[in-house]
Coordinates of C-alpha atoms and ligand atoms in Angstrom, one line a residue:
M825 CA 20.5 -0.5 6.4
T826 CA 18.3 2.6 5.6
T827 CA 18.3 3.3 2.3
F828 CA 19.8 1.0 -0.4
S829 CA 22.7 -0.4 -1.7
D830 CA 24.6 -0.7 -5.3
Q831 CA 24.4 -4.3 -3.4
D832 CA 20.9 -4.4 -3.0
L833 CA 19.6 -2.3 -5.8
H834 CA 20.8 -5.9 -7.6
D835 CA 18.2 -7.6 -5.5
I836 CA 15.7 -5.9 -4.7
Q837 CA 13.3 -6.0 -7.7
G838 CA 12.7 -3.0 -10.6
F839 CA 8.5 -3.1 -10.4
G840 CA 8.7 -1.3 -7.3
V841 CA 10.7 1.5 -6.0
A842 CA 11.9 1.6 -9.9
G843 CA 8.9 1.6 -12.2
F844 CA 9.1 -0.5 -15.7
R845 CA 7.2 2.8 -16.8
K846 CA 6.2 1.5 -20.8
D847 CA 3.9 1.6 -22.5
H848 CA 2.6 -1.7 -22.9
E849 CA 2.6 -4.2 -20.8
E850 CA 0.7 -7.7 -20.1
A851 CA -0.7 -9.1 -16.1
I852 CA -0.4 -12.7 -16.6
F853 CA -1.7 -15.0 -13.8
V854 CA -0.6 -18.1 -12.7
R855 CA -2.2 -21.5 -10.6
F856 CA 0.7 -24.4 -10.0
G857 CA -0.1 -27.7 -10.6
D858 CA 2.0 -28.7 -8.3
A859 CA 4.4 -28.3 -5.9
V860 CA 7.9 -29.7 -7.4
G861 CA 6.3 -27.3 -10.5
G862 CA 5.7 -24.5 -8.9
R863 CA 9.9 -24.5 -8.0
R864 CA 10.7 -25.2 -11.2
L865 CA 8.8 -22.3 -12.9
L866 CA 10.3 -20.6 -10.2
R867 CA 13.5 -21.3 -11.2
L868 CA 12.7 -20.0 -14.5
L869 CA 11.0 -17.0 -14.1
Q870 CA 14.0 -15.4 -11.7
R871 CA 16.4 -15.6 -14.6
R872 CA 13.4 -12.9 -16.2
A873 CA 13.3 -11.0 -13.3
S874 CA 14.4 -8.0 -13.4
S875 CA 16.4 -6.0 -10.7
A876 CA 15.5 -2.3 -8.9
W877 CA 19.3 -1.7 -10.5
E878 CA 19.2 -2.8 -13.4
V879 CA 15.9 -0.8 -14.5
G880 CA 16.7 2.2 -12.7
T881 CA 19.4 2.7 -14.2
F882 CA 17.7 1.8 -17.9
N883 CA 15.3 4.8 -16.6
A884 CA 18.3 7.7 -15.8
L885 CA 19.6 6.5 -19.2
F886 CA 16.7 6.7 -21.6
S887 CA 16.2 10.3 -20.3
E888 CA 19.2 11.1 -20.9
V889 CA 19.7 10.2 -24.2
R890 CA 16.2 11.7 -24.9
S891 CA 16.1 15.1 -23.4
R892 CA 19.5 15.3 -25.3
T893 CA 18.1 13.5 -29.1
G894 CA 14.4 13.9 -29.1
E895 CA 14.3 11.1 -30.0
E896 CA 13.6 7.4 -27.9
V897 CA 15.4 5.0 -29.2
L898 CA 16.8 3.2 -26.4
K899 CA 14.5 -0.1 -25.5
A900 CA 13.8 -3.5 -22.3
T901 CA 11.2 -5.8 -22.1
W902 CA 11.1 -6.4 -17.9
V903 CA 9.4 -8.5 -16.4
A904 CA 8.3 -8.4 -12.8
V905 CA 6.6 -11.5 -10.6
M906 CA 5.0 -11.9 -7.4
L907 CA 3.9 -14.7 -4.7
S908 CA -0.3 -14.2 -3.2
A909 CA 0.2 -16.1 0.5
S910 CA -1.6 -19.1 -1.9
S911 CA 1.5 -20.2 -3.5
Y912 CA 4.0 -19.7 -0.4
A913 CA 0.7 -22.5 0.8
Q914 CA 1.2 -24.4 -2.4
L915 CA 4.9 -24.1 -1.9
G916 CA 5.1 -25.4 2.0
V917 CA 6.7 -22.4 2.3
P918 CA 5.1 -21.1 6.5
L919 CA 4.7 -17.1 6.7
T920 CA 6.3 -17.6 10.0
G921 CA 9.2 -14.8 9.0
L922 CA 6.7 -11.3 9.1
P923 CA 6.7 -9.4 10.9
A924 CA 2.9 -10.3 13.4
G925 CA 0.0 -7.6 12.2
E926 CA -2.4 -6.9 9.9
G927 CA -0.8 -6.3 7.5
T928 CA 0.8 -10.2 7.3
D929 CA -2.8 -11.2 8.0
A930 CA -4.4 -9.6 5.3
F931 CA -2.0 -10.8 2.9
A932 CA -2.0 -14.5 4.5
A933 CA -6.2 -14.2 4.3
G934 CA -5.8 -12.6 0.6
M935 CA -8.0 -9.8 -1.0
A936 CA -11.2 -11.6 -1.1
A937 CA -11.2 -12.0 2.3
R938 CA -11.0 -8.4 3.2
K939 CA -13.7 -7.5 1.5
D940 CA -15.4 -5.9 4.5
R941 CA -11.9 -3.8 4.8
I942 CA -11.9 -2.5 1.8
N943 CA -15.0 -2.1 1.6
D944 CA -16.2 -4.8 -1.6
T945 CA -19.3 -4.9 -0.4
R946 CA -21.9 -4.2 -2.6
P947 CA -22.6 -6.1 -5.7
Q948 CA -21.0 -4.6 -8.0
D949 CA -17.5 -4.3 -6.4
A950 CA -18.3 -8.1 -4.4
P951 CA -15.0 -10.7 -5.1
E952 CA -18.0 -13.7 -5.5
G953 CA -18.4 -11.1 -8.6
W954 CA -15.0 -11.0 -9.7
E955 CA -13.1 -12.5 -12.3
A956 CA -13.4 -16.5 -11.7
P957 CA -9.9 -17.0 -10.7
F958 CA -10.1 -14.5 -8.7
R959 CA -13.3 -15.7 -7.1
P960 CA -13.7 -17.4 -3.8
G961 CA -13.4 -20.9 -3.5
S962 CA -11.9 -20.9 -6.3
G963 CA -8.8 -22.1 -6.2
G964 CA -7.2 -19.2 -5.9
V965 CA -4.3 -17.7 -7.9
H966 CA -0.4 -18.4 -7.4
L967 CA 1.8 -16.5 -8.9
A968 CA 1.0 -12.9 -10.5
I969 CA 3.7 -11.8 -13.9
V970 CA 3.7 -8.3 -15.3
I971 CA 5.8 -7.7 -17.8
G972 CA 6.7 -4.4 -19.3
S973 CA 7.6 -3.2 -23.1
D974 CA 8.6 -0.9 -25.4
T975 CA 7.2 -2.1 -28.4
W976 CA 3.7 -4.5 -29.5
Q977 CA 6.5 -6.9 -30.5
D978 CA 9.1 -7.6 -27.8
L979 CA 6.7 -7.6 -25.8
D980 CA 4.6 -10.7 -27.7
E981 CA 7.7 -12.5 -28.0
E982 CA 8.6 -12.4 -24.0
I983 CA 5.0 -13.6 -23.3
L984 CA 5.0 -16.3 -25.6
R985 CA 8.3 -17.5 -23.9
I986 CA 6.5 -17.1 -20.7
R987 CA 2.8 -18.8 -21.4
E988 CA 6.1 -22.3 -22.7
T989 CA 7.8 -21.9 -19.5
V990 CA 4.5 -21.9 -17.2
E991 CA 3.2 -25.1 -19.6
Q992 CA 6.2 -26.6 -19.2
C993 CA 5.9 -26.9 -15.9
H994 CA 3.1 -27.8 -15.3
A995 CA 1.2 -24.6 -14.2
K996 CA -1.6 -22.4 -16.0
V997 CA -2.6 -19.1 -17.3
V998 CA -5.7 -19.2 -16.0
F999 CA -6.5 -15.2 -16.5
A1000 CA -4.0 -12.8 -18.5
E1001 CA -4.5 -9.2 -19.8
R1002 CA -3.3 -6.8 -21.6
G1003 CA -2.3 -2.8 -20.3
A1004 CA -1.0 0.0 -22.1
R1005 CA -0.9 3.5 -22.6
L1006 CA -4.1 5.4 -24.0
G1007 CA -3.0 8.4 -25.9
G1008 CA 0.0 8.2 -26.9
K1009 CA 3.7 9.6 -26.9
G1010 CA 3.0 12.8 -24.5
N1011 CA -0.4 12.3 -23.6
A1012 CA -0.8 9.5 -21.6
H1013 CA -3.6 9.2 -19.8
E1014 CA -6.5 7.0 -18.1
H1015 CA -9.5 6.2 -19.2
F1016 CA -11.1 8.9 -17.5
G1017 CA -9.0 11.7 -19.7
F1018 CA -6.1 12.5 -17.6
R1019 CA -2.5 11.8 -16.4
D1020 CA -1.5 8.9 -14.3
G1021 CA 1.3 8.2 -11.7
G1022 CA 3.0 12.0 -11.7
S1023 CA 2.4 12.2 -7.6
Q1024 CA 4.2 8.8 -6.1
P1025 CA 6.2 9.2 -2.8
A1026 CA 10.4 10.4 -2.5
I1027 CA 11.9 7.1 -0.5
E1028 CA 14.2 8.3 1.3
G1029 CA 18.6 8.2 -0.1
Y1030 CA 17.3 6.9 -3.0
D1031 CA 15.1 9.8 -5.0
L1032 CA 15.8 13.3 -5.4
E1033 CA 15.0 15.4 -2.6
P1034 CA 12.0 16.7 -2.7
A1035 CA 11.6 20.5 -3.8
E1036 CA 9.3 23.4 -1.3
F1037 CA 6.1 22.4 -0.9
E1038 CA 6.2 19.0 -1.8
P1039 CA 5.6 15.6 -0.2
P1040 CA 8.6 15.2 2.7
T1041 CA 10.3 12.1 1.5
V1042 CA 9.7 8.6 3.5
P1043 CA 11.8 5.8 4.5
A1044 CA 12.9 3.0 2.7
G1045 CA 11.2 0.6 5.3
E1046 CA 7.5 1.7 3.8
F1047 CA 8.4 0.4 0.6
V1048 CA 10.7 -3.0 1.2
L1049 CA 10.8 -4.9 3.4
G1050 CA 14.1 -5.6 5.6
Y1051 CA 14.1 -1.4 6.0
P1052 CA 13.0 1.3 9.1
D1053 CA 9.8 2.1 8.1
A1054 CA 8.0 5.5 9.6
L1055 CA 7.4 3.9 12.6
G1056 CA 11.1 3.0 12.8
N1057 CA 10.6 -0.5 12.7
N1058 CA 12.3 -3.1 10.6
A1059 CA 11.7 -6.1 12.4
V1060 CA 12.9 -8.2 8.7
T1061 CA 16.0 -10.1 8.5
D1062 CA 14.8 -13.4 6.9
P1063 CA 16.1 -14.1 3.8
L1064 CA 13.0 -15.5 2.2
W1065 CA 11.6 -11.3 3.1
I1066 CA 13.6 -9.3 3.0
R1067 CA 14.8 -6.4 0.5
G1068 CA 10.6 -7.6 -0.6
S1069 CA 7.7 -5.7 -1.1
F1070 CA 4.3 -5.9 -0.7
V1071 CA 1.6 -5.5 -3.6
A1072 CA -2.0 -5.0 -3.8
F1073 CA -3.0 -6.1 -7.1
R1074 CA -6.7 -4.3 -8.3
R1075 CA -8.2 -5.3 -11.6
L1076 CA -10.6 -1.8 -11.4
A1077 CA -13.5 -1.0 -14.0
Q1078 CA -14.5 2.5 -15.1
D1079 CA -17.8 3.2 -16.0
V1080 CA -16.1 6.2 -18.4
L1081 CA -20.2 8.0 -19.8
G1082 CA -21.2 7.4 -16.0
F1083 CA -18.6 9.3 -15.4
R1084 CA -18.7 12.1 -18.1
R1085 CA -23.3 11.6 -16.4
Q1086 CA -21.0 13.3 -13.3
T1087 CA -19.7 15.7 -14.1
E1088 CA -22.3 16.9 -16.2
A1089 CA -24.9 17.0 -12.9
E1090 CA -26.2 19.8 -11.9
V1091 CA -24.6 20.7 -8.9
P1092 CA -27.6 23.0 -7.1
G1093 CA -27.8 26.1 -6.0
A1094 CA -23.9 26.5 -7.7
D1095 CA -22.5 30.0 -8.0
P1096 CA -21.0 29.9 -10.9
P1097 CA -22.2 26.9 -12.1
L1098 CA -19.8 24.6 -13.5
D1099 CA -19.1 23.2 -16.5
P1100 CA -18.4 19.7 -17.3
A1101 CA -14.5 19.8 -17.0
T1102 CA -14.4 21.5 -13.9
M1103 CA -16.1 19.8 -12.4
A1104 CA -14.3 16.3 -13.5
A1105 CA -11.3 19.1 -12.7
K1106 CA -12.6 18.5 -9.3
M1107 CA -13.5 15.1 -8.6
M1108 CA -10.2 14.5 -9.5
G1109 CA -8.2 17.0 -7.8
R1110 CA -6.3 17.4 -11.0
W1111 CA -6.6 18.7 -14.9
P1112 CA -6.3 16.1 -17.2
S1113 CA -2.4 17.5 -18.1
G1114 CA -2.4 16.7 -14.1
A1115 CA -2.3 20.2 -13.6
P1116 CA -3.1 20.5 -10.1
L1117 CA -6.0 22.8 -8.7
E1118 CA -4.4 24.0 -5.8
L1119 CA -2.6 25.3 -8.5
N1120 CA -4.4 26.5 -11.5
P1121 CA -7.6 27.2 -9.6
D1122 CA -9.5 28.0 -12.8
A1123 CA -8.2 26.5 -16.1
D1124 CA -5.7 23.8 -17.3
P1125 CA -2.4 25.1 -17.7
G1126 CA -2.2 22.5 -20.2
Q1127 CA 1.7 19.8 -20.6
S1128 CA 4.6 20.3 -18.3
H1129 CA 2.6 21.8 -15.0
E1130 CA 2.3 18.5 -13.7
S1131 CA 3.4 20.1 -10.3
N1132 CA 3.5 18.1 -7.8
A1133 CA 5.1 21.4 -5.4
F1134 CA 1.5 21.8 -3.5
Q1135 CA 0.0 22.0 -0.7
Y1136 CA -3.5 22.3 0.9
A1137 CA -3.6 24.2 4.5
A1138 CA -0.7 25.6 4.8
D1139 CA 0.0 29.4 3.6
P1140 CA 0.1 30.8 0.4
F1141 CA -2.7 27.8 0.1
D1142 CA -4.7 28.4 2.1
D1143 CA -7.7 26.3 1.2
V1144 CA -8.6 24.5 4.3
D1145 CA -12.0 24.8 3.0
G1146 CA -11.7 22.8 -0.2
Q1147 CA -12.5 26.3 -3.0
K1148 CA -9.7 24.8 -4.8
C1149 CA -9.9 21.8 -4.0
P1150 CA -12.6 19.7 -2.9
R1151 CA -11.8 18.1 0.3
W1152 CA -13.8 15.6 -1.6
A1153 CA -10.7 14.9 -4.4
H1154 CA -9.6 12.4 -5.6
I1155 CA -6.4 13.5 -5.2
R1156 CA -7.0 15.1 -1.9
K1157 CA -8.8 12.0 0.1
A1158 CA -5.4 9.7 -0.9
N1159 CA -2.7 11.5 0.1
P1160 CA -4.2 14.7 2.3
R1161 CA -0.6 16.2 2.3
D1162 CA -1.0 19.1 5.1
E1163 CA -4.5 18.1 4.9
A1164 CA -6.1 19.4 9.4
T1165 CA -6.6 15.9 9.9
P1166 CA -8.0 14.8 12.6
T1167 CA -5.5 13.1 14.9
G1168 CA -2.3 11.2 14.3
E1169 CA -3.3 8.2 13.1
D1170 CA -4.0 9.7 9.5
N1171 CA -0.7 11.9 9.4
P1172 CA 0.3 11.0 5.7
A1173 CA 3.3 9.2 5.8
L1174 CA 2.3 6.0 7.5
H1175 CA 0.5 5.4 4.5
R1176 CA 1.9 6.2 1.2
M1177 CA 1.8 3.9 -2.0
I1178 CA 3.6 3.6 -4.5
R1179 CA 1.6 3.5 -7.9
R1180 CA 2.2 1.4 -10.7
G1181 CA -0.8 0.8 -12.4
I1182 CA -1.4 1.0 -16.3
P1183 CA -5.3 1.2 -18.5
Y1184 CA -6.3 -2.3 -19.8
G1185 CA -8.9 -1.8 -22.6
E1186 CA -9.9 0.4 -25.5
A1187 CA -10.3 3.9 -24.8
L1188 CA -14.2 4.7 -25.6
P1189 CA -14.7 7.2 -27.9
T1190 CA -15.3 11.4 -26.2
T1191 CA -18.4 11.6 -28.9
A1192 CA -20.0 8.0 -27.4
T1193 CA -23.2 7.9 -26.2
D1194 CA -23.5 4.2 -25.2
D1195 CA -20.9 1.4 -24.2
T1196 CA -22.0 -2.5 -24.0
R1197 CA -18.8 -3.2 -22.5
Q1198 CA -18.3 -0.5 -19.4
R1199 CA -16.7 -3.7 -17.4
E1200 CA -13.7 -3.8 -19.9
R1201 CA -12.2 -0.8 -19.9
G1202 CA -10.5 -0.1 -16.9
L1203 CA -6.7 0.4 -14.7
H1204 CA -4.7 -2.5 -13.5
F1205 CA -3.8 -0.4 -10.0
F1206 CA -0.5 -2.3 -8.5
A1207 CA 0.2 -0.5 -4.7
V1208 CA 3.8 -1.8 -3.9
V1209 CA 3.7 -1.0 0.1
G1210 CA 5.5 -2.5 2.9
D1211 CA 1.8 -3.1 4.9
V1212 CA -1.5 -4.0 2.8
A1213 CA -2.8 -2.9 6.4
R1214 CA -1.7 0.5 7.5
Q1215 CA -1.6 2.1 3.6
F1216 CA -3.2 0.4 0.7
E1217 CA -6.5 -0.8 2.9
F1218 CA -5.8 2.2 5.2
V1219 CA -6.4 4.6 2.3
Q1220 CA -9.2 2.8 0.7
R1221 CA -11.8 2.6 3.5
Q1222 CA -10.6 5.2 5.5
W1223 CA -10.0 7.4 3.8
L1224 CA -11.8 6.9 -0.1
D1225 CA -14.9 5.9 0.5
D1226 CA -15.2 7.9 4.5
P1227 CA -18.0 10.4 3.8
N1228 CA -16.7 12.0 7.0
F1229 CA -13.0 12.3 6.2
P1230 CA -10.9 15.0 6.7
T1231 CA -13.3 17.0 9.2
G1232 CA -15.8 14.3 10.7
T1233 CA -14.2 13.1 14.6
P1234 CA -12.8 10.8 14.4
S1235 CA -13.8 7.4 17.2
E1236 CA -13.3 6.2 20.2
S1237 CA -11.7 3.3 18.5
G1238 CA -10.3 4.4 16.1
G1239 CA -11.4 3.0 12.6
G1240 CA -13.4 5.5 11.4
Y1241 CA -15.1 9.0 12.0
G1242 CA -18.5 10.6 13.5
P1243 CA -20.1 13.0 11.5
P1244 CA -18.4 16.3 11.8
P1245 CA -19.7 19.1 15.0
Q1246 CA -21.2 21.6 12.3
G1247 CA -21.1 20.9 8.8
E1248 CA -21.5 18.4 6.2
P1249 CA -19.6 15.9 5.4
D1250 CA -17.9 16.3 2.5
G1251 CA -18.2 12.5 1.1
P1252 CA -16.5 10.5 -0.2
D1253 CA -13.7 10.4 -3.2
P1254 CA -16.2 10.1 -6.2
V1255 CA -14.4 8.8 -8.1
V1256 CA -13.0 5.7 -6.8
G1257 CA -14.8 5.9 -2.5
H1258 CA -17.4 3.5 -2.7
H1259 CA -20.4 4.5 -2.6
D1260 CA -24.0 4.7 -2.7
A1261 CA -26.4 6.2 -5.7
G1262 CA -27.6 8.9 -3.9
D1263 CA -24.4 9.7 -0.9
T1264 CA -23.3 13.2 -1.1
C1265 CA -20.6 15.6 -1.9
S1266 CA -20.6 18.9 -0.4
L1267 CA -19.4 22.1 -3.2
H1268 CA -17.3 24.4 -1.4
Q1269 CA -18.2 27.9 -3.4
P1270 CA -17.0 31.5 -1.8
G1271 CA -21.5 31.8 -1.3
G1272 CA -21.7 28.9 0.2
H1273 CA -21.8 24.6 0.3
H1274 CA -23.7 22.9 -2.1
P1275 CA -24.5 19.3 -1.5
F1276 CA -24.7 16.9 -4.9
Q1277 CA -26.0 13.8 -5.2
L1278 CA -23.3 10.7 -6.5
L1279 CA -24.9 8.8 -9.2
D1280 CA -23.4 4.7 -9.2
E1281 CA -19.9 4.1 -8.3
V1282 CA -18.0 4.5 -11.7
V1283 CA -15.4 3.0 -10.8
T1284 CA -15.8 -0.9 -9.6
A1285 CA -13.7 -3.2 -8.2
T1286 CA -13.2 -6.9 -10.9
A1287 CA -11.1 -8.8 -9.6
G1288 CA -8.1 -8.0 -7.3
E1289 CA -5.0 -10.6 -4.8
Y1290 CA -2.8 -9.5 -3.0
F1291 CA 0.6 -10.2 -3.6
F1292 CA 4.4 -10.4 -2.2
L1293 CA 6.9 -8.9 -4.4
P1294 CA 10.6 -11.1 -3.6
S1295 CA 13.7 -10.2 -4.3
L1296 CA 15.7 -12.2 -6.3
T1297 CA 17.2 -14.6 -4.0
A1298 CA 14.4 -15.5 -2.4
L1299 CA 12.5 -15.7 -5.7
A1300 CA 16.0 -18.2 -6.2
S1301 CA 15.3 -20.3 -2.2
L1302 CA 12.0 -20.6 -2.7
A1303 CA 13.5 -22.8 -5.7
Q1304 CA 15.2 -24.8 -4.0
P1305 CA 13.1 -28.4 -2.8
S1306 CA 12.8 -27.3 0.8
Ligands
HEM2860 C1 -9.6 3.4 -12.1 C2 -9.6 3.8 -10.5 C3 -8.7 4.7 -9.8 C4 -7.7 6.1 -11.0 C5 -8.7 6.2 -12.7 C6 -7.2 6.9 -10.1 C7 -7.1 8.0 -11.2 C8 -5.7 8.6 -10.3 C9 -5.5 10.2 -11.5 C10 -5.5 10.5 -12.8 C11 -3.6 10.9 -10.1 C12 -3.8 12.6 -10.2 C13 -2.5 12.2 -10.7 C14 -1.2 11.3 -9.5 O1 -0.6 12.2 -9.1 O2 -0.7 10.8 -10.2 C15 -4.2 10.1 -9.3 C16 -3.5 10.2 -7.5 C17 -3.8 9.2 -7.0 N1 -4.4 7.8 -7.0 FE1 -6.4 6.9 -8.1 N2 -6.8 6.4 -9.1 C18 -7.4 5.2 -9.2 C19 -7.3 4.0 -8.5 C20 -7.0 4.3 -7.4 C21 -6.3 3.5 -5.8 C22 -7.3 2.1 -5.3 C23 -5.9 4.5 -4.8 C24 -5.5 4.4 -4.1 C25 -7.0 2.9 -3.2 C26 -5.2 5.4 -5.4 C27 -4.3 6.5 -5.0 C28 -3.8 7.7 -5.5 C29 -3.1 7.5 -4.7 C30 -2.6 7.8 -4.0 C31 -2.3 8.9 -6.0 C32 -1.3 10.8 -5.3 C33 -2.0 11.4 -4.7 C34 -1.0 12.2 -4.1 O3 -0.3 12.5 -3.9 O4 -1.4 13.6 -4.1 N3 -5.9 5.2 -7.0 N4 -5.0 8.6 -9.1

C-alpha cells in the first residue's frame, strides 16, 4: 500500500488529507463521564464523521461549479472526531498497536507534558496558564470535535445536534470556540493580515504532481498511518490505528498590536530603512496576498500571485544570505525547502505538516491603538502528521525557536545548534518562534547585516493537546464494548 485506494478514502477522515476548507468552524472539546457513555458517544459521532472521499469529492465539485458559474452554490457541513491519549486510557484501550518511538511517547504524554520539547516554558506559554480544561492535572480533554460549514446557520444546527448527543452520553463539553475566516470571500486572512494555508504538502499519488520549484511530493505515511513514510517505515497494521493520523492542536493567541509595533520598530543601520509593510512581509516571508518574497522581493503584486514554486538556495533564486526572504522569516524557518541545511536530520522532507488552521476571535481594526482582549484572538492551529515529535515538535523547537538554525553548528548529540562559526545567528522566527524580548534577528541587506531586537512574543500558546484522528472503521470498533 503506497497511497490511498478509493476504498481507503472512504475510511480515512476528511479533516486531514482532503481538508474541510470551510469559512465557519467550531472546535468542541469533550470530557467523557464514564467509559460506557464514551463508547456510546463515539458510536453516535461515527455516523457524523466525514470521510476523505466525501470531502475530497465535494471540494473538486465545488471548485468546478465555481469556476464554470462564478457562484458558490454547493454547501456542506463536515465533522471530524479525534481522541486524546487520555480518552484511550479511559476506554481501556492500550496504545500498543502504535509504533514504538518518540512520536508515540509524545502522544501518550500529551502536549502539556511535552512543554520542554516545544519550549512552552515561558510564563506566557506555560501549560499552567492555559485554558482550564487543558491545564496539567485538570482531568484532561478526551475528544476534539471539529465542525466545518459553509453557513453560520448550518454550523449552529450541527453544534446543537452534537451538544445534545454529548449530553445524552453523560459527557461534558469542557471548551468550545468558534473559528471563522476573516476578511470574506477572496480576501481570507489570519489576524496579522496574511493569507494562510496556501502551502500544503503534496501527497504522493493523491495530490497533483508539483510544478517546477514547488516542494517535492511527500509519501502518504507522513500523514496517515499504515502507508510508507519518508523513512520507508509503515509498521502500523492494527485496525485501531491504520488509516488514522495524529493531530497537534494549539490555541495560539495573536497580539496584533504587538505585531504592528514590531513592524514599526527601527532596524538600526538598515539602508534603506524598511517601512512597516515590508518589515511585516519579511517577518512572514510572504506579502498579505500570499505572494512569496522570494519571487516578489520589493512589493506585493496582489492576489493571484500566491505561488508555491520557489526555493531559497538554488539558481535562479540564489538567496542563501536571505536578502530577499530572511532566513528567520516564518515560512523559511517552518519549511526551509532547499536551504543549505547543516545536517541530514534537517531534511525538510522529514518535517512536513498538513495545516488545517482557522482564526478565532474578532479582527482588531487597523486603526485600533489599544487592545484589552489580546488573548482572545488567534489561530486554532491543527497540524495533521504521522509523527508529532518528528514533524510538529521538531519544527517548533529546532527550526522556529532556535536562533542558530539554519546557519549554526549542529550539536554532536543531535538536537539543537551552536552559534554559526562566523557571523551572528539569524535569530528565531519573530512571528511564531518562542523568544524573550531583546533577543535578536539579523536583517541582511546588500550593504551589510543589521541585528535588531525583538519585542515580546506576538504568538503565545493558550491551550493545546495531541489527538488521534482514527479511521471511521476504528471509530466504530472503539464504540464496541471491549
Ligand atoms: C498564530 C500562529 C501562526 C500564524 C499567524 C501563521 C501564519 C502563517 C502564514 C501567513 C503562512 C504563509 C501561508 C502559507 O503558506 O500557508 C504560514 C505558513 C506556514 N506555517 Fe504558520 N502560522 C502560525 C503558526 C504556525 C506553527 C505553530 C507552525 C508549526 C509548528 C507553522 C508552520 C507553518 C508552515 C509549515 C508553513 C508553510 C511554509 C511553506 O511551506 O512555505 N505555523 N503560516
